[in-house]
């Protein structure tokens, strides 16, 4: 089935560092979404992107919808301990479902 | 707090058994979707229900079935459990048709199913 390739799979950084992760696909998606999942919880929406080329910020988070509609990136600036978790990209193609990437696990050393 | 409640939180079954997982959505949320999340993977779409009718299905066999009730609760039923069915099962609700209309989905915390 459709897949989103998310990288890196894991990141180990120091508190205060900036983080960058991305997501690519061989298919075009109409919407790109970025979620964060904490242990024992469901995914929580961070940022939604609806137009090719769109750049959107949510506090320390910035995400962009690639111009080809086949990729997206998420940046986190000045990381803090509560940023620890698994980040998922997800895309829609106008149907009912979200297609998720495999996740990027972020670990922060204080 | 998403307003989506799933029960039970954890469940252990043996191969061949049947299981029912439950989800309670926010009042007014007409759409519920179910996702399966295997360990170390992203969630995978199982199916969606809109106003008590199935409205789309992912690549899952017929032994995965669902029900949605008028009181905004829903069920995921899995028959003839297999070892590979071990996963976190997530439900997500929205007011209208969810991602088809670019609506925000509200996810529950999931039910962790272990099949032995």
Short mmCIF file of C-alpha atoms in Angstrom, two decimals:
data_model
loop_
_atom_site.label_atom_id
_atom_site.label_comp_id
_atom_site.label_asym_id
_atom_site.label_seq_id
_atom_site.Cartn_x
_atom_site.Cartn_y
_atom_site.Cartn_z
CA UNK A 1 0.00 0.00 0.00
CA UNK A 2 0.92 3.65 0.08
CA UNK A 3 3.83 4.51 2.30
CA UNK A 4 5.40 7.61 3.66
CA UNK A 5 9.14 7.37 4.22
CA UNK A 6 10.07 9.22 7.35
CA UNK A 7 13.62 10.05 8.43
CA UNK A 8 15.52 9.81 10.58
CA UNK A 9 14.04 6.87 12.47
CA UNK A 10 15.53 8.14 15.72
CA UNK A 11 17.37 11.20 17.00
CA UNK A 12 19.41 11.74 20.14
CA UNK A 13 20.06 15.42 20.86
CA UNK A 14 21.01 17.78 23.64
CA UNK A 15 18.43 20.05 25.23
CA UNK A 16 18.36 23.38 23.43
CA UNK A 17 19.34 22.00 20.04
CA UNK A 18 17.21 22.39 16.93
CA UNK A 19 15.61 19.32 15.35
CA UNK A 20 14.73 18.60 11.74
CA UNK A 21 12.87 15.59 10.37
CA UNK A 22 11.25 14.91 7.01
CA UNK A 23 8.84 12.76 5.15
CA UNK A 24 8.77 11.75 1.48
CA UNK A 25 6.43 9.80 -0.73
CA UNK A 26 6.27 8.57 -4.30
CA UNK A 27 2.62 9.66 -4.39
CA UNK A 28 1.04 13.09 -4.23
CA UNK A 29 -0.85 13.97 -1.07
CA UNK A 30 -3.47 16.70 -0.71
CA UNK A 31 -2.78 17.37 2.94
CA UNK A 32 0.24 16.81 5.16
CA UNK A 33 -0.08 16.52 8.90
CA UNK A 34 2.42 16.17 11.71
CA UNK A 35 1.50 14.32 14.92
CA UNK A 36 3.27 13.63 18.21
CA UNK A 37 2.62 10.49 20.22
CA UNK A 38 3.63 10.08 23.85
CA UNK A 39 3.85 6.65 25.51
CA UNK A 40 0.41 5.22 26.28
CA UNK A 41 -1.37 7.93 24.32
CA UNK A 42 -2.85 8.43 20.89
CA UNK A 43 -1.35 10.80 18.32
CA UNK A 44 -1.94 14.51 18.86
CA UNK A 45 -2.02 16.89 15.90
CA UNK A 46 0.79 19.45 15.85
CA UNK A 47 0.53 21.11 12.45
CA UNK A 48 -1.69 20.69 9.39
CA UNK A 49 -0.61 21.79 5.90
CA UNK A 50 -3.14 22.19 3.11
CA UNK A 51 -1.37 23.87 0.17
CA UNK A 52 1.77 23.03 -1.76
CA UNK A 53 4.60 25.31 -0.63
CA UNK A 54 2.79 26.27 2.57
CA UNK A 55 5.01 27.08 5.55
CA UNK A 56 3.26 27.02 8.92
CA UNK A 57 4.46 27.61 12.47
CA UNK A 58 3.05 26.56 15.83
CA UNK A 59 5.22 28.00 18.58
CA UNK A 60 8.67 26.42 18.28
CA UNK A 61 7.44 24.10 15.52
CA UNK A 62 7.66 24.91 11.81
CA UNK A 63 6.51 22.66 8.99
CA UNK A 64 6.41 22.99 5.23
CA UNK A 65 4.37 21.26 2.52
CA UNK A 66 6.72 20.51 -0.35
CA UNK A 67 6.07 22.18 -3.68
CA UNK A 68 5.79 18.79 -5.44
CA UNK A 69 3.22 17.66 -2.81
CA UNK A 70 5.37 14.59 -2.22
CA UNK A 71 7.31 15.71 0.83
CA UNK A 72 7.21 17.70 4.04
CA UNK A 73 9.55 18.64 6.85
CA UNK A 74 9.11 19.49 10.52
CA UNK A 75 11.57 21.62 12.48
CA UNK A 76 11.63 22.07 16.24
CA UNK A 77 13.70 24.93 17.58
CA UNK A 78 15.38 25.09 21.00
CA UNK A 79 14.26 21.63 22.10
CA UNK A 80 13.03 21.08 25.65
CA UNK A 81 12.52 17.84 27.61
CA UNK A 82 8.78 17.68 26.91
CA UNK A 83 9.55 17.43 23.17
CA UNK A 84 10.54 13.79 23.77
CA UNK A 85 8.25 11.39 21.95
CA UNK A 86 7.53 9.90 18.56
CA UNK A 87 6.71 12.23 15.68
CA UNK A 88 4.63 10.99 12.76
CA UNK A 89 3.95 12.54 9.42
CA UNK A 90 0.66 11.66 7.78
CA UNK A 91 -0.95 12.45 4.46
CA UNK A 92 -4.38 12.36 2.90
CA UNK A 93 -5.39 11.80 -0.71
CA UNK A 94 -8.98 12.99 -0.49
CA UNK A 95 -10.27 9.70 0.88
CA UNK A 96 -11.26 8.86 4.42
CA UNK A 97 -7.94 7.67 5.69
CA UNK A 98 -4.65 9.03 6.93
CA UNK A 99 -1.50 7.35 5.69
CA UNK A 100 1.19 7.53 8.38
CA UNK A 101 4.96 7.39 8.23
CA UNK A 102 6.88 5.04 10.49
CA UNK A 103 7.77 7.75 12.98
CA UNK A 104 10.83 9.54 14.28
CA UNK A 105 11.70 8.82 17.92
CA UNK A 106 13.17 11.91 19.58
CA UNK A 107 15.31 11.53 22.71
CA UNK A 108 16.72 14.57 24.51
CA UNK A 109 19.69 14.52 26.86
CA UNK A 110 19.39 17.20 29.55
CA UNK B 1 -7.91 15.64 26.72
CA UNK B 2 -9.43 14.66 23.36
CA UNK B 3 -12.85 13.60 24.58
CA UNK B 4 -12.36 10.16 23.03
CA UNK B 5 -12.36 7.29 25.50
CA UNK B 6 -11.34 3.73 24.69
CA UNK B 7 -11.82 0.58 26.74
CA UNK B 8 -10.27 -1.56 27.89
CA UNK B 9 -6.78 -0.05 27.98
CA UNK B 10 -5.10 -3.44 27.85
CA UNK B 11 -6.34 -6.87 26.82
CA UNK B 12 -4.80 -10.31 26.50
CA UNK B 13 -6.40 -12.95 24.27
CA UNK B 14 -5.35 -16.26 22.79
CA UNK B 15 -5.17 -17.17 19.14
CA UNK B 16 -8.55 -18.03 17.64
CA UNK B 17 -10.58 -16.04 20.16
CA UNK B 18 -12.80 -13.08 19.38
CA UNK B 19 -12.42 -9.59 20.85
CA UNK B 20 -14.54 -6.43 21.07
CA UNK B 21 -12.91 -3.07 21.62
CA UNK B 22 -14.97 -0.01 22.53
CA UNK B 23 -14.73 3.69 21.84
CA UNK B 24 -16.77 6.61 23.10
CA UNK B 25 -16.59 9.82 21.06
CA UNK B 26 -17.52 13.40 21.81
CA UNK B 27 -21.19 14.25 21.46
CA UNK B 28 -21.87 15.44 17.92
CA UNK B 29 -18.96 13.57 16.35
CA UNK B 30 -20.60 11.65 13.53
CA UNK B 31 -17.48 9.95 12.19
CA UNK B 32 -15.29 7.37 13.87
CA UNK B 33 -12.22 5.76 12.36
CA UNK B 34 -10.21 2.83 13.65
CA UNK B 35 -6.46 2.39 13.22
CA UNK B 36 -4.09 -0.48 14.06
CA UNK B 37 -0.62 0.46 15.26
CA UNK B 38 1.91 -2.36 15.42
CA UNK B 39 4.95 -1.93 17.66
CA UNK B 40 7.42 0.53 16.15
CA UNK B 41 5.12 1.42 13.25
CA UNK B 42 2.75 4.20 12.34
CA UNK B 43 -1.01 3.67 12.62
CA UNK B 44 -2.75 1.89 9.71
CA UNK B 45 -6.32 2.66 8.69
CA UNK B 46 -8.79 -0.17 9.32
CA UNK B 47 -12.15 1.44 8.49
CA UNK B 48 -14.36 4.45 9.05
CA UNK B 49 -18.00 4.74 10.08
CA UNK B 50 -20.15 7.77 9.36
CA UNK B 51 -23.62 7.97 10.91
CA UNK B 52 -23.63 4.22 11.62
CA UNK B 53 -22.66 3.13 8.10
CA UNK B 54 -19.23 1.90 6.97
CA UNK B 55 -17.69 4.68 4.87
CA UNK B 56 -14.35 3.30 3.75
CA UNK B 57 -12.09 0.39 4.56
CA UNK B 58 -8.37 -0.22 4.54
CA UNK B 59 -6.53 -3.40 3.63
CA UNK B 60 -7.88 -5.56 6.48
CA UNK B 61 -9.72 -8.90 6.16
CA UNK B 62 -13.47 -9.29 6.84
CA UNK B 63 -12.81 -10.74 10.29
CA UNK B 64 -12.27 -7.09 11.30
CA UNK B 65 -15.72 -5.54 11.63
CA UNK B 66 -17.25 -2.55 13.32
CA UNK B 67 -20.38 -0.96 14.62
CA UNK B 68 -21.29 2.64 15.36
CA UNK B 69 -24.21 3.54 17.62
CA UNK B 70 -26.45 6.64 17.80
CA UNK B 71 -25.00 7.59 21.19
CA UNK B 72 -21.55 8.29 19.62
CA UNK B 73 -20.07 5.03 20.83
CA UNK B 74 -18.54 2.42 18.55
CA UNK B 75 -17.01 -1.04 18.55
CA UNK B 76 -14.24 -2.83 16.72
CA UNK B 77 -14.69 -6.59 16.57
CA UNK B 78 -11.97 -8.99 15.54
CA UNK B 79 -12.77 -12.68 15.01
CA UNK B 80 -10.37 -15.63 14.86
CA UNK B 81 -7.51 -13.69 16.40
CA UNK B 82 -4.03 -14.23 15.00
CA UNK B 83 -0.69 -13.52 16.63
CA UNK B 84 -0.09 -10.64 14.19
CA UNK B 85 -3.22 -8.91 15.50
CA UNK B 86 -1.21 -7.89 18.57
CA UNK B 87 -1.10 -4.10 18.37
CA UNK B 88 -2.39 -0.82 19.75
CA UNK B 89 -5.87 -0.13 18.38
CA UNK B 90 -6.77 3.54 18.11
CA UNK B 91 -10.10 5.15 17.42
CA UNK B 92 -10.41 8.70 16.16
CA UNK B 93 -13.51 10.85 15.82
CA UNK B 94 -14.54 13.99 13.99
CA UNK B 95 -17.70 15.99 13.49
CA UNK B 96 -18.24 15.37 9.79
CA UNK B 97 -16.18 13.27 7.39
CA UNK B 98 -12.81 13.77 8.98
CA UNK B 99 -9.79 13.90 6.71
CA UNK B 100 -11.94 13.97 3.58
CA UNK B 101 -12.98 17.47 4.63
CA UNK B 102 -9.66 18.42 6.26
CA UNK B 103 -11.15 18.18 9.71
CA UNK B 104 -9.11 17.57 12.82
CA UNK B 105 -9.24 14.02 14.11
CA UNK B 106 -9.34 13.43 17.86
CA UNK B 107 -7.57 10.21 18.82
CA UNK B 108 -8.20 8.12 21.89
CA UNK B 109 -5.36 6.63 23.94
CA UNK B 110 -5.90 3.21 22.42
CA UNK B 111 -6.39 -0.39 23.51
CA UNK B 112 -3.24 -2.49 23.68
CA UNK B 113 -4.17 -5.98 22.48
CA UNK B 114 -1.83 -8.91 23.03
CA UNK B 115 -2.61 -12.21 21.30
CA UNK B 116 -0.80 -15.23 22.72
#
